PDB file of C-alpha atoms in Angstrom:
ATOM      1  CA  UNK A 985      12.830  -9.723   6.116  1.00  0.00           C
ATOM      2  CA  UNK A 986      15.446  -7.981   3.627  1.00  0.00           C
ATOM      3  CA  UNK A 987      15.518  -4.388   4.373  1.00  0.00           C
ATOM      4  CA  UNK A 988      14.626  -1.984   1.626  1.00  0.00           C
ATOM      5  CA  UNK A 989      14.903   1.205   2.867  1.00  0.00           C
ATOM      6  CA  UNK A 990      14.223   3.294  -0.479  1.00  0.00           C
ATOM      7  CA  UNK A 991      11.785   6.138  -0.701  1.00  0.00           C
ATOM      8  CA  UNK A 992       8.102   4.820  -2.079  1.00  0.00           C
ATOM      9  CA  UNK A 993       8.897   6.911  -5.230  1.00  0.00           C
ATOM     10  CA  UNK A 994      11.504   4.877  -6.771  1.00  0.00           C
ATOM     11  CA  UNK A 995       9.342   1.789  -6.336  1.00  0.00           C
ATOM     12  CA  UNK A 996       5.398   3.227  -6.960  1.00  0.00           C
ATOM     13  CA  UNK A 997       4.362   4.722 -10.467  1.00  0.00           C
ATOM     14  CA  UNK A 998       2.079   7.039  -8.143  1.00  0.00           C
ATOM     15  CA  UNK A 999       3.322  10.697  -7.923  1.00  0.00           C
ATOM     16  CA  UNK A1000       2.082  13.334  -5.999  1.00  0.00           C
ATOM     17  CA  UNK A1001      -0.262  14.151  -5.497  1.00  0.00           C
ATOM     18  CA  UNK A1002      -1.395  11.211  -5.262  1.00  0.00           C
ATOM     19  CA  UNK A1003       1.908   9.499  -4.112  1.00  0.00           C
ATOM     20  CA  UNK A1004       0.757   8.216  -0.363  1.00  0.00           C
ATOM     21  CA  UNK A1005       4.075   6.260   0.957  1.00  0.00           C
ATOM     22  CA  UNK A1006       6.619   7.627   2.014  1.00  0.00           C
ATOM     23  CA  UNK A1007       9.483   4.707   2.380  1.00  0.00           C
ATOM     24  CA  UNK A1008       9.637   1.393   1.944  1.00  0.00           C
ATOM     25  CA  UNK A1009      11.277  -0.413   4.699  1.00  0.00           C
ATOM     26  CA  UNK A1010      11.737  -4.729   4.627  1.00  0.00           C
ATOM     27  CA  UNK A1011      10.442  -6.947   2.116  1.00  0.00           C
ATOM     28  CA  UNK A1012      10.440 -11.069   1.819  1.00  0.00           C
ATOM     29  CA  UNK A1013       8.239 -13.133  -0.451  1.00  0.00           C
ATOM     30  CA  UNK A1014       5.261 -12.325   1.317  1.00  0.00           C
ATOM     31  CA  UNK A1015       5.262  -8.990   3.406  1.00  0.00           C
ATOM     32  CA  UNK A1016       6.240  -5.645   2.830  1.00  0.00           C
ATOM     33  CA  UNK A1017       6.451  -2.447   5.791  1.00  0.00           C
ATOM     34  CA  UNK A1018       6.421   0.793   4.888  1.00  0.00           C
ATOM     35  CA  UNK A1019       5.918   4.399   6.639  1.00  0.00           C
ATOM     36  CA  UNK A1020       4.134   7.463   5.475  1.00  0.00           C
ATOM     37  CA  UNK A1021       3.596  10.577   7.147  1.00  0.00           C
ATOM     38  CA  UNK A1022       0.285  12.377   7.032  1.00  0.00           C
ATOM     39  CA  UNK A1023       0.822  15.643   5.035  1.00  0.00           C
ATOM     40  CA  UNK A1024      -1.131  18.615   5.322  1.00  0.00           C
ATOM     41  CA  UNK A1025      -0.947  18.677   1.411  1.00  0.00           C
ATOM     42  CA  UNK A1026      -2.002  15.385   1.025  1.00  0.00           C
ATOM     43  CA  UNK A1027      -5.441  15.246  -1.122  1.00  0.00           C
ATOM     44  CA  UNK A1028      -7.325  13.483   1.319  1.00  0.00           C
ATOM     45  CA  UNK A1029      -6.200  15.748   4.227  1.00  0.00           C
ATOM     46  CA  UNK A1030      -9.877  17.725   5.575  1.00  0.00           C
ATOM     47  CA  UNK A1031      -9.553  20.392   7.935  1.00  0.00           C
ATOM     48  CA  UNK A1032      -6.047  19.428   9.204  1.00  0.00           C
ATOM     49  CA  UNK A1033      -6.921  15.560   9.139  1.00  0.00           C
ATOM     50  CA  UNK A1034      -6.724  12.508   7.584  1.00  0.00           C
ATOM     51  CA  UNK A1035     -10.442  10.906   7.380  1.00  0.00           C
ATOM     52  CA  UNK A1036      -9.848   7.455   8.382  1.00  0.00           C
ATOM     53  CA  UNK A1037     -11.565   5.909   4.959  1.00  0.00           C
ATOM     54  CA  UNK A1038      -8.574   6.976   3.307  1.00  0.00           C
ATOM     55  CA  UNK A1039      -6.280   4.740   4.942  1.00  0.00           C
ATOM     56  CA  UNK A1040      -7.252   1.850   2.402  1.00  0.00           C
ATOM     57  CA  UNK A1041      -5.370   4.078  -0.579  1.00  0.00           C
ATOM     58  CA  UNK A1042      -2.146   4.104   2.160  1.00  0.00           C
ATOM     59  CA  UNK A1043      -2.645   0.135   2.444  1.00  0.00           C
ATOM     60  CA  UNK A1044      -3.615  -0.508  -1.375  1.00  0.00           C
ATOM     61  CA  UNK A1045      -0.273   1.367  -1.834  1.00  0.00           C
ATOM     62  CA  UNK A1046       1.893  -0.399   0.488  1.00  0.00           C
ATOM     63  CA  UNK A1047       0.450  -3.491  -1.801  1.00  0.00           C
ATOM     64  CA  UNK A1048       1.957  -1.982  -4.573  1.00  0.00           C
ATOM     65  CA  UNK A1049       5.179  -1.446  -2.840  1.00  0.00           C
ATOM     66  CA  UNK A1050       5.358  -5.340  -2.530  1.00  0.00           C
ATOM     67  CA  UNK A1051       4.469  -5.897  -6.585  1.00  0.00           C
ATOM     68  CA  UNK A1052       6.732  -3.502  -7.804  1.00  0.00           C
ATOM     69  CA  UNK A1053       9.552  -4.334  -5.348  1.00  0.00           C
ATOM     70  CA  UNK A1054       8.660  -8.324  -6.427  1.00  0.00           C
ATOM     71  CA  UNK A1055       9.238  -6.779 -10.058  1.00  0.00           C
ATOM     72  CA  UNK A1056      12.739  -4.803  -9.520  1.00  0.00           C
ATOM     73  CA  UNK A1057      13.724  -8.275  -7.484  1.00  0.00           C
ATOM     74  CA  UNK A1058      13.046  -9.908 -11.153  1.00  0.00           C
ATOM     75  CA  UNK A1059      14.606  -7.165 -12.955  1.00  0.00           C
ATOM     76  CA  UNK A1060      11.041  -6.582 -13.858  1.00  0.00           C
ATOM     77  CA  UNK A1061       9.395  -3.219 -14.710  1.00  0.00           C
ATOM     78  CA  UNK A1062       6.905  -2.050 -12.224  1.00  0.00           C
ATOM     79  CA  UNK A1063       3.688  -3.705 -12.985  1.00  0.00           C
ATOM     80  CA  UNK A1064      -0.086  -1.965 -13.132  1.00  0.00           C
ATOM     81  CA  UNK A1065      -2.506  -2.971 -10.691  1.00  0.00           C
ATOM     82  CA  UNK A1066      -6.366  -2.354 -10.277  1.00  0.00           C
ATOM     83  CA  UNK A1067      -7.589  -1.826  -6.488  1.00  0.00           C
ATOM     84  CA  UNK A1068     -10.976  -4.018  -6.662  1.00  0.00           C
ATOM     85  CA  UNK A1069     -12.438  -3.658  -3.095  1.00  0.00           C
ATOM     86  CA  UNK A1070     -11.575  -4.946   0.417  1.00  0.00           C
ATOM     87  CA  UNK A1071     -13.323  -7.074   3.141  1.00  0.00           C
ATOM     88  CA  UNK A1072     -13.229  -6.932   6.662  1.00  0.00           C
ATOM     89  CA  UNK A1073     -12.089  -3.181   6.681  1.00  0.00           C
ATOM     90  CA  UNK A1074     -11.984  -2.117  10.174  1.00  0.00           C
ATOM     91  CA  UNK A1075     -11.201   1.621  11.428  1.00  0.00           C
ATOM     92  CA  UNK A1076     -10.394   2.028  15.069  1.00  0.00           C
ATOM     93  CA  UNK A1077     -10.398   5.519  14.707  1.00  0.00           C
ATOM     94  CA  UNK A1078     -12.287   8.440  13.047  1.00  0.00           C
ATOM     95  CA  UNK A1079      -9.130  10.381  11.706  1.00  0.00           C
ATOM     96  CA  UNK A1080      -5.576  10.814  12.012  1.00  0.00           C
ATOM     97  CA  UNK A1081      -3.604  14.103  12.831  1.00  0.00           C
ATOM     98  CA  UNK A1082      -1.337  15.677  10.407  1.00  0.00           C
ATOM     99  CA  UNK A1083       2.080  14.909  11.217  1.00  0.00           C
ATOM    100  CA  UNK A1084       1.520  11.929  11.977  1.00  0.00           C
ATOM    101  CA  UNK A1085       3.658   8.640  10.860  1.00  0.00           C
ATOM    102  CA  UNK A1086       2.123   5.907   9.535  1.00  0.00           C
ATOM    103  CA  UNK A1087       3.455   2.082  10.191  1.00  0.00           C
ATOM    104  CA  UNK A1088       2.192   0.025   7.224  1.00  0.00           C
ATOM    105  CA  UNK A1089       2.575  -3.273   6.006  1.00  0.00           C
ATOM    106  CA  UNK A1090       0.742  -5.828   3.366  1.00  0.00           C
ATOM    107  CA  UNK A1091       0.749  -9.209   3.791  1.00  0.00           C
ATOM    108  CA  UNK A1092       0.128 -11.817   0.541  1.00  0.00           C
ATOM    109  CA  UNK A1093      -2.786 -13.800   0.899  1.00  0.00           C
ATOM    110  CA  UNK A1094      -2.755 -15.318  -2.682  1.00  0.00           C
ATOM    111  CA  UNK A1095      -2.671 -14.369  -6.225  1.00  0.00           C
ATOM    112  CA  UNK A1096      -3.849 -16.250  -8.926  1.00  0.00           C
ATOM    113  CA  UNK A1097      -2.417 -17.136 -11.785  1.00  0.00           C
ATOM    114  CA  UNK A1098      -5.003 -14.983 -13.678  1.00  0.00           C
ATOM    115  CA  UNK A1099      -3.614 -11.937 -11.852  1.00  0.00           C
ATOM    116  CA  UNK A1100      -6.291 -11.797  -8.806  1.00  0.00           C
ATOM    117  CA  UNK A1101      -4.533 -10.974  -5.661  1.00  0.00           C
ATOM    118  CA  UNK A1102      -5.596 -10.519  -1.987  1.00  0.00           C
ATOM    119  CA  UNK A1103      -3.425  -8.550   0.535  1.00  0.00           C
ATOM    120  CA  UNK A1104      -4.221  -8.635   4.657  1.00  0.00           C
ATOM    121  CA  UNK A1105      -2.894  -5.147   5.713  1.00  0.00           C
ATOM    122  CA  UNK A1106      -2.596  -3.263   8.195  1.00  0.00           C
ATOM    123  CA  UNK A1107      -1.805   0.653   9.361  1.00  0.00           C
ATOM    124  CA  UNK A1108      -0.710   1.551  12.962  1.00  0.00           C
ATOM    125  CA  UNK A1109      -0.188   4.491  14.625  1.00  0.00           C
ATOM    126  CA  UNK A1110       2.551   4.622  17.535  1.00  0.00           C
ATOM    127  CA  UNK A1111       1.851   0.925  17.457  1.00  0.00           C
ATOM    128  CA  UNK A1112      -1.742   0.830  18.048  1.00  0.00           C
ATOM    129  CA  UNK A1113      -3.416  -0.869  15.313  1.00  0.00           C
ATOM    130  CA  UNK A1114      -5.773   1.762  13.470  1.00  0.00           C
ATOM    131  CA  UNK A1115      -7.073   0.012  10.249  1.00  0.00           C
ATOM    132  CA  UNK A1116      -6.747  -3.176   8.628  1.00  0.00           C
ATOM    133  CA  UNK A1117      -8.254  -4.703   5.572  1.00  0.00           C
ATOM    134  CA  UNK A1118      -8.246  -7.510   3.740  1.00  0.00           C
ATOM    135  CA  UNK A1119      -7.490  -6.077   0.252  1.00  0.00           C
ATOM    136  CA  UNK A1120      -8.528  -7.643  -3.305  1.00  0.00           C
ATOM    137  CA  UNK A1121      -6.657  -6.219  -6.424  1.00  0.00           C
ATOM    138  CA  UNK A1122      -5.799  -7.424 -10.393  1.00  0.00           C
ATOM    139  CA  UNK A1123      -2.645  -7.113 -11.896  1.00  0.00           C
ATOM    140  CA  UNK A1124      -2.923  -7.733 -15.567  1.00  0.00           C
ATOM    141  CA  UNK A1125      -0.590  -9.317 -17.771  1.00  0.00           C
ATOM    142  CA  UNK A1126      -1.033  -6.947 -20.017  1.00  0.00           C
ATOM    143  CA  UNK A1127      -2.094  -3.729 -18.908  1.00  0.00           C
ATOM    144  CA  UNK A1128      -2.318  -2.381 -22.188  1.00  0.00           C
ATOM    145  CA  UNK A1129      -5.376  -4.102 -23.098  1.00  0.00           C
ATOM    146  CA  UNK A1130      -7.291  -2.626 -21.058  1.00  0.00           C
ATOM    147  CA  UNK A1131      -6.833   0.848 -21.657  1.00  0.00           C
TER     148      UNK A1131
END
């Protein structure tokens, strides 16, 4: 893995709030890591915690930190991408403490040539697995069609 080491921001079109990542860490042609910590600003953040449904938006982002990282690789811009749904999402806990720092990574599964991809990621928490998800998304050619 190439390491990265550049904050989520200068690779993600999200900004806050809804910018989830923190940094990017390693990349190859498959996998990207990332961290994030849990802020108390953060607009999924209830009562001082992170329900642990909103983990997918941390791993649908660290899918987008691969795609757009793929892109500056290219000396592409950053692309658009469309979270579709997820299989096999599995939460080992209820919710996460704020303060807390995130481990995540995405894995590529495929993508078609039609844009359809599928990511197998993962978030831990001082190393214990917490959620993972096999993740469907579309990246259009040309995301200005759609809109």
């Amino acid at each position: 893995m190439q390491r990265i080491d550049l904050p989520a921001e200068s690779l993600l079109p999200h900004r806050p709030p809804m910018l989830l990542i923190d940094q990017a860490l390693e990349a190859n042609e498959d996998t990207i890591t990332a961290s994030a910590m849990v802020h108390a600003d953060s607009i999924f953040v209830e009562n001082g915690r992170l329900p642990a449904h909103a983990l997918l938006e941390y791993m649908a982002q660290t899918m987008g930190l691969w795609a757009c990282w793929q892109a500056k690789e290219a000396g592409l811009p950053p692309p658009v991408g469309f979270l579709l749904g997820t299989r096999s999402l599995k939460l080992a806990v209820d919710s996460i403490a704020v303060g807390s720092n995130l481990a995540l990574s995405a894995t590529r599964i495929y993508i078609s040539d039609e844009g359809l991809a599928q990511f197998d990621c993962e978030a831990r928490l001082n190393g214990e697995l917490i959620a993972s998800a096999k993740i469907n998304a579309f990246q259009p050619k040309d995301a200005t069609s759609l809109m």
